[in-house]
Coordinates of C-alpha atoms and ligand atoms in Angstrom, one line a residue:
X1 CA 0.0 0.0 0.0
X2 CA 0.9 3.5 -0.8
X3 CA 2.5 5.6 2.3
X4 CA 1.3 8.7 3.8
X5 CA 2.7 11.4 4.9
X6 CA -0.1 12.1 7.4
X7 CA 1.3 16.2 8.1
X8 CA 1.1 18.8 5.2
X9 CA 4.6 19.7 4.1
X10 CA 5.9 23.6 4.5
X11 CA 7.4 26.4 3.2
X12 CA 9.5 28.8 4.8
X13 CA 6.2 31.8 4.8
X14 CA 4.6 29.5 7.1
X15 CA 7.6 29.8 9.7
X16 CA 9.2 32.5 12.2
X17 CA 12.1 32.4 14.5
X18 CA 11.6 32.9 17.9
X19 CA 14.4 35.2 19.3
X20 CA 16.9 33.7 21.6
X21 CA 18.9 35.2 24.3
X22 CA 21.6 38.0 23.1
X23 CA 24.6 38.8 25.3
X24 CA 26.6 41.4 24.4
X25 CA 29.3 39.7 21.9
X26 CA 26.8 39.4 20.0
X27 CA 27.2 42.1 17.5
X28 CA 26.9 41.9 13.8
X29 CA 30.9 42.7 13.3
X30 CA 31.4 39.2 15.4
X31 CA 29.2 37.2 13.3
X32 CA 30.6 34.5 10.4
X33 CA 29.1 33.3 7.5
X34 CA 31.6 30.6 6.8
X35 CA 30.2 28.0 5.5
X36 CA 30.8 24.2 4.4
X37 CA 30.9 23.1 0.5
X38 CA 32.0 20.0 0.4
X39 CA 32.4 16.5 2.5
X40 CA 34.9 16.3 4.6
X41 CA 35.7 14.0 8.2
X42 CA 34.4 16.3 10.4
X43 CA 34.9 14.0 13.3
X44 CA 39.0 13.6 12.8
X45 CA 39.2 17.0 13.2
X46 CA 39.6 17.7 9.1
X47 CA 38.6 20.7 7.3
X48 CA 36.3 21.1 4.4
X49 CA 39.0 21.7 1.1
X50 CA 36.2 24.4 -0.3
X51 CA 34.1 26.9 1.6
X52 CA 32.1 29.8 0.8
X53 CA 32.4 33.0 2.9
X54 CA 29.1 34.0 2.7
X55 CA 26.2 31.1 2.2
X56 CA 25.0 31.5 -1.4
X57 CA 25.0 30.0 -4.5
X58 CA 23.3 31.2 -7.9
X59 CA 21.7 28.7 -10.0
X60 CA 22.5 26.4 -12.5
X61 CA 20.4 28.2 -15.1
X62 CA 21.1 30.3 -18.4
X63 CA 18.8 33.2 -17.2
X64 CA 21.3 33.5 -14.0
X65 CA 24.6 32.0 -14.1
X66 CA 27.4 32.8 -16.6
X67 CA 30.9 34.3 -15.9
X68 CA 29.8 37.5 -15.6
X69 CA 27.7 36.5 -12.2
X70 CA 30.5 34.2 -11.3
X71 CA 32.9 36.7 -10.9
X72 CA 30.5 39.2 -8.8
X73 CA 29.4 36.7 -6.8
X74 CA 32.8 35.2 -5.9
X75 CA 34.0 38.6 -4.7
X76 CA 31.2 38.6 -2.1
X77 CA 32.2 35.1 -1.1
X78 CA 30.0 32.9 -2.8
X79 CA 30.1 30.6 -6.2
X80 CA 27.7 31.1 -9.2
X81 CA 27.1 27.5 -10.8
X82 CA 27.5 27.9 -14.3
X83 CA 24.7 26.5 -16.8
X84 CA 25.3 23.5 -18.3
X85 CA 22.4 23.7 -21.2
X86 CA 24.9 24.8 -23.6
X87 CA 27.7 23.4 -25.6
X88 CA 30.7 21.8 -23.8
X89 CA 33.3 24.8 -25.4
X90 CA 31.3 27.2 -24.3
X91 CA 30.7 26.4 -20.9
X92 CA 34.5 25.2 -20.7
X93 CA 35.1 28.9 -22.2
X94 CA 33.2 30.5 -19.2
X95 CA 34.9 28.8 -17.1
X96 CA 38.0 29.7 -18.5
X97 CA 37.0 33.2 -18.4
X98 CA 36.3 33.2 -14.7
X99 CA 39.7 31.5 -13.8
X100 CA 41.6 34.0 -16.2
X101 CA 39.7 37.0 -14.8
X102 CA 42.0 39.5 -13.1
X103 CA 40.4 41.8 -10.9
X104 CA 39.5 44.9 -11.8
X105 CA 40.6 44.8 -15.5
X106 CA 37.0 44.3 -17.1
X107 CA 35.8 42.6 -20.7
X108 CA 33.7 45.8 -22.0
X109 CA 30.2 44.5 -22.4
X110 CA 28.9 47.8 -23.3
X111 CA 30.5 48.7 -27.4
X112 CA 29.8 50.9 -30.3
X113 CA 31.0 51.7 -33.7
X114 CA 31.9 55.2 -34.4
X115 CA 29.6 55.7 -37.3
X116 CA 26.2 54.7 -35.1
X117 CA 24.0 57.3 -33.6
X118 CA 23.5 59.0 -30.3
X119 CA 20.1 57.3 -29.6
X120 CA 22.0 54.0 -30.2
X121 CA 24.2 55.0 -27.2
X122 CA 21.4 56.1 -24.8
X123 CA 19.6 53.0 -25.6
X124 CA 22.9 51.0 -24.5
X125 CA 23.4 52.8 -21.6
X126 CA 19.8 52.1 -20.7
X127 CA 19.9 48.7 -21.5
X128 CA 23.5 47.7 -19.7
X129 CA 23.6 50.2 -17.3
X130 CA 26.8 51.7 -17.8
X131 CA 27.8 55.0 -18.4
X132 CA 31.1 54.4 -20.4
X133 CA 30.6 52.9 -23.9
X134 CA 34.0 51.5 -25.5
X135 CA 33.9 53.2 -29.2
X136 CA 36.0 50.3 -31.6
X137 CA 35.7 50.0 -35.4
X138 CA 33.6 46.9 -35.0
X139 CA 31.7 47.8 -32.4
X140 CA 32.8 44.8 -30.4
X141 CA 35.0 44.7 -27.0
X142 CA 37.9 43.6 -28.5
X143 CA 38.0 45.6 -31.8
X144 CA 40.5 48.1 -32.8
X145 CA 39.9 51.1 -30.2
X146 CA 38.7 54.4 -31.8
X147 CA 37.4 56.1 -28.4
X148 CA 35.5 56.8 -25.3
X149 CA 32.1 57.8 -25.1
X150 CA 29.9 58.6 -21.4
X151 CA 26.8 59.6 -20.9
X152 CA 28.2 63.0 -19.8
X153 CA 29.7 63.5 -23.1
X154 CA 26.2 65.2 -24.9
X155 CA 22.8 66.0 -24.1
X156 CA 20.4 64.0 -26.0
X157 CA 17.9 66.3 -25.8
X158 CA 19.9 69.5 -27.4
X159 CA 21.9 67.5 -30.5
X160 CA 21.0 67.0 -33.8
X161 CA 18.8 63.3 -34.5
X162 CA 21.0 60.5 -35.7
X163 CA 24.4 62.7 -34.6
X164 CA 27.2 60.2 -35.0
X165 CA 29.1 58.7 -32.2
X166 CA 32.3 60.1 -33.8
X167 CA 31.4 63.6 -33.6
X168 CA 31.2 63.5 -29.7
X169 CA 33.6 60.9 -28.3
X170 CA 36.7 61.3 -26.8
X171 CA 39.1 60.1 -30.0
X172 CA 41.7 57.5 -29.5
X173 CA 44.4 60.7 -29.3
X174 CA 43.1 62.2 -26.7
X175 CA 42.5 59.2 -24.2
X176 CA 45.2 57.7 -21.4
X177 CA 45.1 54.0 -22.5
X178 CA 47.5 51.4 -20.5
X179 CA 49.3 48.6 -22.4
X180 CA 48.0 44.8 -22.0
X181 CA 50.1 43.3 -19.4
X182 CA 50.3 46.3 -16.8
X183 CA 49.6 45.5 -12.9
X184 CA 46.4 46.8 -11.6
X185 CA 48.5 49.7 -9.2
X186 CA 50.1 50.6 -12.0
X187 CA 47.1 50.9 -14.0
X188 CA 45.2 53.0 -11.1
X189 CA 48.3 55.3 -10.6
X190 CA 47.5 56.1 -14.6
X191 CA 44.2 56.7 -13.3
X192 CA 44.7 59.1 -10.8
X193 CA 47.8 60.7 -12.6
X194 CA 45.7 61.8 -15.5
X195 CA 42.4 62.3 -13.5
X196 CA 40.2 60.0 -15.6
X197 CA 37.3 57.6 -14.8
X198 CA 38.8 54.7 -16.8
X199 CA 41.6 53.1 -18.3
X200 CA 41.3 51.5 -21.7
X201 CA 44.1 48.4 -21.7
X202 CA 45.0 48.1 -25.4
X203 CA 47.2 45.5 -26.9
X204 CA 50.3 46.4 -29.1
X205 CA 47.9 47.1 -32.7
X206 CA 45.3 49.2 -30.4
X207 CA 42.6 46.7 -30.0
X208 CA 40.8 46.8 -26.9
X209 CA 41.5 43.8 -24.5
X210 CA 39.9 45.4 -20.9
X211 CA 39.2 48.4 -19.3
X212 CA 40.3 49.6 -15.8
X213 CA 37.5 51.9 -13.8
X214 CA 38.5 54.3 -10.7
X215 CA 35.4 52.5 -9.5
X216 CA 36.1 49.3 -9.8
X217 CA 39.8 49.4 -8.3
X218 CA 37.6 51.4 -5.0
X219 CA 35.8 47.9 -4.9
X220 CA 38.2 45.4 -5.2
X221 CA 39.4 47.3 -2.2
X222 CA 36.1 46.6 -0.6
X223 CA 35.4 42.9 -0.9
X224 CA 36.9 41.7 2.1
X225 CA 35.3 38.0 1.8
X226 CA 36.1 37.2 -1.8
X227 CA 36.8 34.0 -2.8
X228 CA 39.8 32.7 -4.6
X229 CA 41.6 29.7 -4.6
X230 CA 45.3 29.3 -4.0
X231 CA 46.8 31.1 -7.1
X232 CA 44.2 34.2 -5.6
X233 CA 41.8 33.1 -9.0
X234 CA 38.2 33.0 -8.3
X235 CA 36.4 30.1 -7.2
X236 CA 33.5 28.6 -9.8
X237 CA 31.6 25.8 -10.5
X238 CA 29.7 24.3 -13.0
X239 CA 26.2 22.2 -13.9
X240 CA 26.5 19.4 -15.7
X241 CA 24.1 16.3 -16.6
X242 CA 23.7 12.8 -16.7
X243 CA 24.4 12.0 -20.4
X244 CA 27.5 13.6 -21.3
X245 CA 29.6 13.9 -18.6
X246 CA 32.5 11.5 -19.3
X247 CA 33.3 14.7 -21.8
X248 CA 32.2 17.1 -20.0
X249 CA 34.0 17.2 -16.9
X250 CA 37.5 17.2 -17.8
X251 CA 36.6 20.1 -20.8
X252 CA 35.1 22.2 -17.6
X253 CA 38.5 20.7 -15.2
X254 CA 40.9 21.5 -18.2
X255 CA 39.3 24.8 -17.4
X256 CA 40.2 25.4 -14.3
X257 CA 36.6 24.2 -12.4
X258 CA 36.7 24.3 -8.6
X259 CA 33.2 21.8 -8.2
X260 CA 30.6 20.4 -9.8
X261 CA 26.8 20.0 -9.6
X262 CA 24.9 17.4 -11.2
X263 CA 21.7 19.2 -12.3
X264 CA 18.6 17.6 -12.3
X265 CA 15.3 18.2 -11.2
X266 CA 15.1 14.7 -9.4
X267 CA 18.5 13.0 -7.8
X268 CA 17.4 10.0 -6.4
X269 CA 18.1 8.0 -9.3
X270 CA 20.7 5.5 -10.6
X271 CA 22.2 7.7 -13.0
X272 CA 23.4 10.3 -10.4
X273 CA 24.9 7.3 -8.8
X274 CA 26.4 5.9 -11.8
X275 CA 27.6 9.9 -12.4
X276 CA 29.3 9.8 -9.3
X277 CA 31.2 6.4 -9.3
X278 CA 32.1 7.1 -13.1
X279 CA 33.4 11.0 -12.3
X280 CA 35.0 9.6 -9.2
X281 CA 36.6 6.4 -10.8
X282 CA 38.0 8.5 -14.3
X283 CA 38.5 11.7 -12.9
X284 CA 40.0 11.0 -9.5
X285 CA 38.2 10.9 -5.8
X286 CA 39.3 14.6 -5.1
X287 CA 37.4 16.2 -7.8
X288 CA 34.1 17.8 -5.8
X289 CA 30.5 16.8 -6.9
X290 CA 26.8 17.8 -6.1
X291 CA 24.1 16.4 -6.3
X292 CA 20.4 16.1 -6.7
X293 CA 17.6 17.1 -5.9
X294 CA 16.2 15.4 -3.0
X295 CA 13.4 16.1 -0.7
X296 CA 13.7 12.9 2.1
X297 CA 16.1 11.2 4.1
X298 CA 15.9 8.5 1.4
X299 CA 17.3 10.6 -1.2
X300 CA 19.8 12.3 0.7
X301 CA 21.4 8.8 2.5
X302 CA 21.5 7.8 -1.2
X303 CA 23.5 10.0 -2.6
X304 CA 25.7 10.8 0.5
X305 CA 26.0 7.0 0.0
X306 CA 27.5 7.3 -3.6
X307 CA 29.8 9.6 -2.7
X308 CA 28.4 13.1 -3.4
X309 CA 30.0 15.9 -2.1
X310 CA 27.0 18.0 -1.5
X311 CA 23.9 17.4 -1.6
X312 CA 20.7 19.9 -3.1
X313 CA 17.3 19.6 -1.9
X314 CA 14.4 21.0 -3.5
X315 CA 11.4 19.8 -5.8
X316 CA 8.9 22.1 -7.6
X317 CA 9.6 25.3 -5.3
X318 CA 11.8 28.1 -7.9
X319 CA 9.8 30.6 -8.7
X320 CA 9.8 29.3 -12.2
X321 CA 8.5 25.8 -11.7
X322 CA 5.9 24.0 -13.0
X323 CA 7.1 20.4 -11.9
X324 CA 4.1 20.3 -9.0
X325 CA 1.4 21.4 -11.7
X326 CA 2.4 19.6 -14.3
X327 CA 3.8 16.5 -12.6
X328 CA 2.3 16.2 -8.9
X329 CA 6.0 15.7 -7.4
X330 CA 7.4 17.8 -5.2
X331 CA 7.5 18.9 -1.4
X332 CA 6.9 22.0 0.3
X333 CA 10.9 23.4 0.5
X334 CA 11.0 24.0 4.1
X335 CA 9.7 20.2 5.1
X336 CA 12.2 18.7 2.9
X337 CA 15.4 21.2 4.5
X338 CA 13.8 20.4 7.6
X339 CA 14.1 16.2 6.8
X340 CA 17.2 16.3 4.6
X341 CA 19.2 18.2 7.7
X342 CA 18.2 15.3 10.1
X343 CA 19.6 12.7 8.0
X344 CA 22.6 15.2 7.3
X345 CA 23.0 15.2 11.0
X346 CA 21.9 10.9 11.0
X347 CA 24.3 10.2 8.5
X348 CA 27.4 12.1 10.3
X349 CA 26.8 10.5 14.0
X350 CA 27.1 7.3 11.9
X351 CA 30.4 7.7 9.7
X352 CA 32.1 11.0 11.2
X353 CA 31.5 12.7 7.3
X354 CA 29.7 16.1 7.2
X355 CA 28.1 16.3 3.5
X356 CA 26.7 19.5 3.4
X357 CA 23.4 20.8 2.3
X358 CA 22.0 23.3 -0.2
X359 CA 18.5 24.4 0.3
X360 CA 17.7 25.3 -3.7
X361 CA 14.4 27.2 -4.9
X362 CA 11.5 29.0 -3.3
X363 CA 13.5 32.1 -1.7
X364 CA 11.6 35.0 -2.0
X365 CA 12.2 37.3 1.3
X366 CA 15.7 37.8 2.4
X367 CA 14.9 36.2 5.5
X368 CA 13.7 33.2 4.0
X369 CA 18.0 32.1 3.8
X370 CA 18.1 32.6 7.5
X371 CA 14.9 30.3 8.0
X372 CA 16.6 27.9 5.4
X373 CA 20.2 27.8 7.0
X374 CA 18.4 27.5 10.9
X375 CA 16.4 24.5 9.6
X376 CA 19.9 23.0 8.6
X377 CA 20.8 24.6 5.5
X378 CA 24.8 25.0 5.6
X379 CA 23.9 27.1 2.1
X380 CA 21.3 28.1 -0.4
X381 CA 21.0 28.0 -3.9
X382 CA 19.1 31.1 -5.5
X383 CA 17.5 31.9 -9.2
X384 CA 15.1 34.5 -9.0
X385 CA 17.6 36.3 -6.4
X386 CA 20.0 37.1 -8.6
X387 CA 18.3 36.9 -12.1
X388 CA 17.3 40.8 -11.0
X389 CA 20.4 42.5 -10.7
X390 CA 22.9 43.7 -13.2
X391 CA 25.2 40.8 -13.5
X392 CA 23.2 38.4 -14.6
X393 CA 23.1 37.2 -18.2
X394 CA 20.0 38.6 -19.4
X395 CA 17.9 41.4 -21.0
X396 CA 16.6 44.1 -19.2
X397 CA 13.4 45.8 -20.6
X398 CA 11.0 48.6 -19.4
X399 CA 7.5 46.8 -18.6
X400 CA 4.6 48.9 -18.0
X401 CA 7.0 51.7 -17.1
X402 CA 8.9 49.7 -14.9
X403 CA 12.6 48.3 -15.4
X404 CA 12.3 44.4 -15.3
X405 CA 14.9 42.0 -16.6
X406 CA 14.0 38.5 -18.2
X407 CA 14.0 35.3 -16.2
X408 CA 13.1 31.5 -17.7
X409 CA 12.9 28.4 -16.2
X410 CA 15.1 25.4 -17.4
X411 CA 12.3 23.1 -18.0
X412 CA 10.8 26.1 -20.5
X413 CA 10.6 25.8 -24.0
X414 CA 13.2 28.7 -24.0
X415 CA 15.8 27.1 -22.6
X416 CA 14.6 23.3 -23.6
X417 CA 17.2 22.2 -21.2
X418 CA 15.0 18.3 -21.4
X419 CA 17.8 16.4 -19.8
X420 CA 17.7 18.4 -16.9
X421 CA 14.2 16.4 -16.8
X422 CA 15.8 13.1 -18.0
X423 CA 15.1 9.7 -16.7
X424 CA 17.7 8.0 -19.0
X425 CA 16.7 5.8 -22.2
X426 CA 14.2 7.3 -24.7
X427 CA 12.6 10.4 -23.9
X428 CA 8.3 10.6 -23.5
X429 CA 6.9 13.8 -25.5
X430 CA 8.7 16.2 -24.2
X431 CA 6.6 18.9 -22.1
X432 CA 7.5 22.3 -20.0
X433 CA 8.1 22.3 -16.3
X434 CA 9.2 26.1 -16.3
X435 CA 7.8 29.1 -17.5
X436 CA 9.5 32.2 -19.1
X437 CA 9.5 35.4 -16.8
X438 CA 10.1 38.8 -16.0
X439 CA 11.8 39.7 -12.8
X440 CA 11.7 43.5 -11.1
X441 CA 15.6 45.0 -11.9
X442 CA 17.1 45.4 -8.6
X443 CA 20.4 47.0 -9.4
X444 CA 23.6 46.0 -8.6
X445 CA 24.7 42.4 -7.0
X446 CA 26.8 43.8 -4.9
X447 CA 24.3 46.0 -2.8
X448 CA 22.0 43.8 -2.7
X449 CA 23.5 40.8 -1.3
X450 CA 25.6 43.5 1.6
X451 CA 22.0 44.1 2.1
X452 CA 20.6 40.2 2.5
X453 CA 23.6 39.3 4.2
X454 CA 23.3 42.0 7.0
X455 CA 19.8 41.3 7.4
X456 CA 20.2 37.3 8.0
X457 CA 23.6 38.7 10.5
X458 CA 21.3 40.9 12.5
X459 CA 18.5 37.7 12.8
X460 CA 21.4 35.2 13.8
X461 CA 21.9 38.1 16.5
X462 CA 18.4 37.8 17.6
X463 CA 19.0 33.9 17.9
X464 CA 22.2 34.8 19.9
X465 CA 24.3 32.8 17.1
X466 CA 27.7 33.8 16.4
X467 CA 27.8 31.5 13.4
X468 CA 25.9 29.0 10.6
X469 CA 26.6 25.6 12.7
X470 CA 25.6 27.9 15.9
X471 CA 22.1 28.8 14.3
X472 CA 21.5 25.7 13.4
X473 CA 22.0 23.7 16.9
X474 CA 20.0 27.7 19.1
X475 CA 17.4 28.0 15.8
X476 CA 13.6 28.1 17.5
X477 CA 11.3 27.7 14.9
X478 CA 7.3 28.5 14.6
X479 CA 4.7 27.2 12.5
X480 CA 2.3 30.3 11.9
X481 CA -1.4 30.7 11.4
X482 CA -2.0 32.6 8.2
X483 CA -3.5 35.6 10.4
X484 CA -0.2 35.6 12.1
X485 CA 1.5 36.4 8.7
X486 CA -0.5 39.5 7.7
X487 CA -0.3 40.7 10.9
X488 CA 3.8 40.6 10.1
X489 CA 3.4 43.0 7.5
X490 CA 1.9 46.7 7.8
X491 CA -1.6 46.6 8.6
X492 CA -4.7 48.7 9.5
X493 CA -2.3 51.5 8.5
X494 CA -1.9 53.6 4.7
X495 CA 1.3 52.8 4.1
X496 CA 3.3 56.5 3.0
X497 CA 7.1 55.3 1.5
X498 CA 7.0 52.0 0.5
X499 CA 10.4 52.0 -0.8
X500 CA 11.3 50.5 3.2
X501 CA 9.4 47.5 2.5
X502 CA 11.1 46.4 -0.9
Ligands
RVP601 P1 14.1 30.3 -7.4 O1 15.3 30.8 -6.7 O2 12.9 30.2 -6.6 O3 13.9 31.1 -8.7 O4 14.4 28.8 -7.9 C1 15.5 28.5 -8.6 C2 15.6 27.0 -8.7 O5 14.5 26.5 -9.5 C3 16.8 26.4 -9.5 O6 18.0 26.4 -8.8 C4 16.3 25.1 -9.9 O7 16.4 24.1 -8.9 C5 14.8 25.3 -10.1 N1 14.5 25.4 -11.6 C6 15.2 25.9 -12.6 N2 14.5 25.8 -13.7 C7 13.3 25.2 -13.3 C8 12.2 24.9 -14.2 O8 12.1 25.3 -15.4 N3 11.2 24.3 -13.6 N4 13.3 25.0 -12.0

């Protein structure tokens, strides 16, 4: 006979911490975020080879993570996984890109050519967000340099229509340019020798390789919990899938990979297993794997079992999903953190190995990552999250008078990632289990995840935690009524500035 789960499963808006006791170390400037990645013997005394500084991971999804988000996220301390629904070279080539990245010397995303128009450059500056637009004869960020031009350079609204870029730019004789090669001081004493916003880095026939911004060099002063590996390169990882991995994985380690994460929508299933021992056996024991997704102990003993290195729990609960609809699978996301972290905790008082866990999907407050990580989450994996800012790979559009950026599911038609959805052999009719999106723009990654993570620091001082693993063992946790959650928002009030609540 069937079995049943005789309690409804949860989701984090049904919970609430209760507030524990607070002495007076317990300030936000003495509270850590370090957090666990991958297996390691906790009981011996060993350290985990790979942690995060801050617990956060972006998705394995084209919509979300590509280099670009790689790099921003690793210089707040986290690792962007990078989709895996594209070719082997190019994800290999993303890769690549992170490992090579140097800090502060940045690919130009945002190109002209000389002979386009001033509208084209508003347009650009409103689609990208930057102000500086590299000028190169083919209008691409590594053609042949021909100027500068900034939003401060002409007023839109008092030049001729269809002026030409050439007529208002800074010309290649007049700018400061530094040659490929030079040190990031060196480039930044260019900078604030000759007064100027950025340096163009040009290689020996003047074609545009990077460009340094005062800006930027200010940050990379500010990202005190970046993450890098021993040569001080920055930590990524990658999705990948059960079909093609035997060439996958060492195009994506010949690039320079720090971990992997086998992607699919449901891990308990022999070819994750097979994955594992097969990556493992070819590739050697100390290359790091994920796994999953799981929503029971079941799931999780399994693949701790076979060897994964982490393992992700979540069924039917991103934002974008369809899986529950479409399929009638799935758990409510805080239930299934809630189950996977006992048999975390089970599977450690048994062997002495931590595997750590990633809550994935169904964030949608920032406090929802402090509810996951106190229900046993050592991290969380995020889509929507970061699909809104900047950095992320896709195209931002005014909706209704409102900036939004685009956001698609893996399971959509648009990205038709099917073996995400795979069961092995020959695939059924193919059929959606994500939709395609927009997303409210929400600026820059950077401020917004200072932001999240000072709001889950401040709660962990409420809970009188110090640290993750301390959260995890203080955390007390609530069921609420649904009256008790509208009464946790403003009510029986007109609200005045909303722009507190966002
Ligand atoms: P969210 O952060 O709520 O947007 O959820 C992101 C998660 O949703 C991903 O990490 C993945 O597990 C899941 N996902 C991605 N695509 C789809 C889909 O098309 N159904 N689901």
């Amino acid at each position: 006979m069937a079995y049943f789960y005789e309690e409804p499963s949860h989701t984090f808006g049904e919970y609430l911490l209760i507030p524990g006791y607070t002495s007076a170390e317990c300030i936000p400037e003495n509270v850590s975020l370090k957090t666990p990645v991958v297996r390691f013997n906790k009981k011996s005394g060993e350290k985990p080879s790979l942690s995060m500084n801050i617990p956060l991971v972006s998705a394995v999804m084209q919509s979300v993570s590509d280099d670009k988000m790689a790099i921003a996220l690793a210089k707040e301390g986290g690792i962007s996984f990078i989709f895996g629904s594209q070719t082997i070279e190019n994800q290999a080539a993303m890769v690549a890109r992170v490992k090579s990245y140097k800090a502060g010397f940045v690919t130009s995303d945002s190109n002209i050519r000389p002979d386009q128009t001033l509208e084209e450059v508003v347009s650009l500056i409103e689609q990208t967000g930057h102000s500086t637009i590299a000028v190169t004869d083919d209008g691409t960020a590594h053609g042949k340099l021909e100027g500068i031009i900034t939003e401060r350079d002409f007023r839109i609204d008092h030049v001729p229509a269809n002026s030409k870029v050439n007529e208002y730019m800074t010309p290649f004789a007049k700018l400061v340019t530094g040659k490929d090669g030079i040190t990031l001081s060196a480039a930044n004493d260019l900078i604030w020798a000759h007064k100027v916003n950025q340096l163009p880095i040009i290689d020996d026939k003047n074609h545009l390789v990077s460009i340094v911004f005062r800006k930027d060099f200010d940050n990379h002063e500010t990202h005190p919990n970046e993450l890098m590996d021993t040569n001080h390169r920055y930590i990524v990882g990658a999705g990948i899938n059960t079909r093609d991995y035997m060439e996958r994985v060492p195009a994506l380690l010949k690039a320079g990979v720090d971990i992997l994460c086998l992607d699919s929508s449901e891990g308990y299933s022999e070819w994750q297993a097979k994955a594992l021992h097969d990556i493992h056996e070819k590739f050697g024991k100390d290359v790091k794997v994920g796994a999953g997704n799981v929503v029971d102990r079941e799931g999780f003993m399994f693949l701790a079992e076979n060897g994964a290195d982490f393992v992700k729990i979540g069924i039917g609960g991103g934002s974008i999903c369809i899986t529950r609809e479409q399929k009638g699978i799935g758990r409510g996301q805080a239930t299934a953190t809630i189950e996977v972290a006992k048999a975390r905790d089970e599977y450690y008082s048994k062997t002495g190995i931590y595997v750590p866990i990633c809550s994935d999907g169904g964030i949608v407050h920032d406090y929802h990552i402090t509810l996951a990580l106190a229900m046993g989450a050592d991290f969380v994996m995020l889509g929507r999250y970061f699909a809104r800012f900047d950095e992320s790979p896709t195209n931002k559009l005014i909706i209704n008078g409102n900036y939004v950026k685009e956001y698609w599911g893996e399971g959509s038609n648009r990205a038709r990632n099917w073996q995400r959805y795979d069961l092995g052999g020959k695939k059924g009719m193919a059929f959606e289990e994500g939709v395609d999106s927009y997303v409210p723009y929400a600026g820059r990654l950077h401020d917004n995840v200072s932001l999240s993570m000072s709001k889950v620091i401040h709660t962990m001082c409420n809970c009188g935690a110090l640290s993750i693993p301390e959260l995890q063992q203080k955390a007390k946790l609530t069921l609420v009524s649904s009256t008790t959650i509208s009464e946790g928002s403003a009510h029986d009030v007109t609200v005045r500035n909303t722009s507190i609540h966002s």
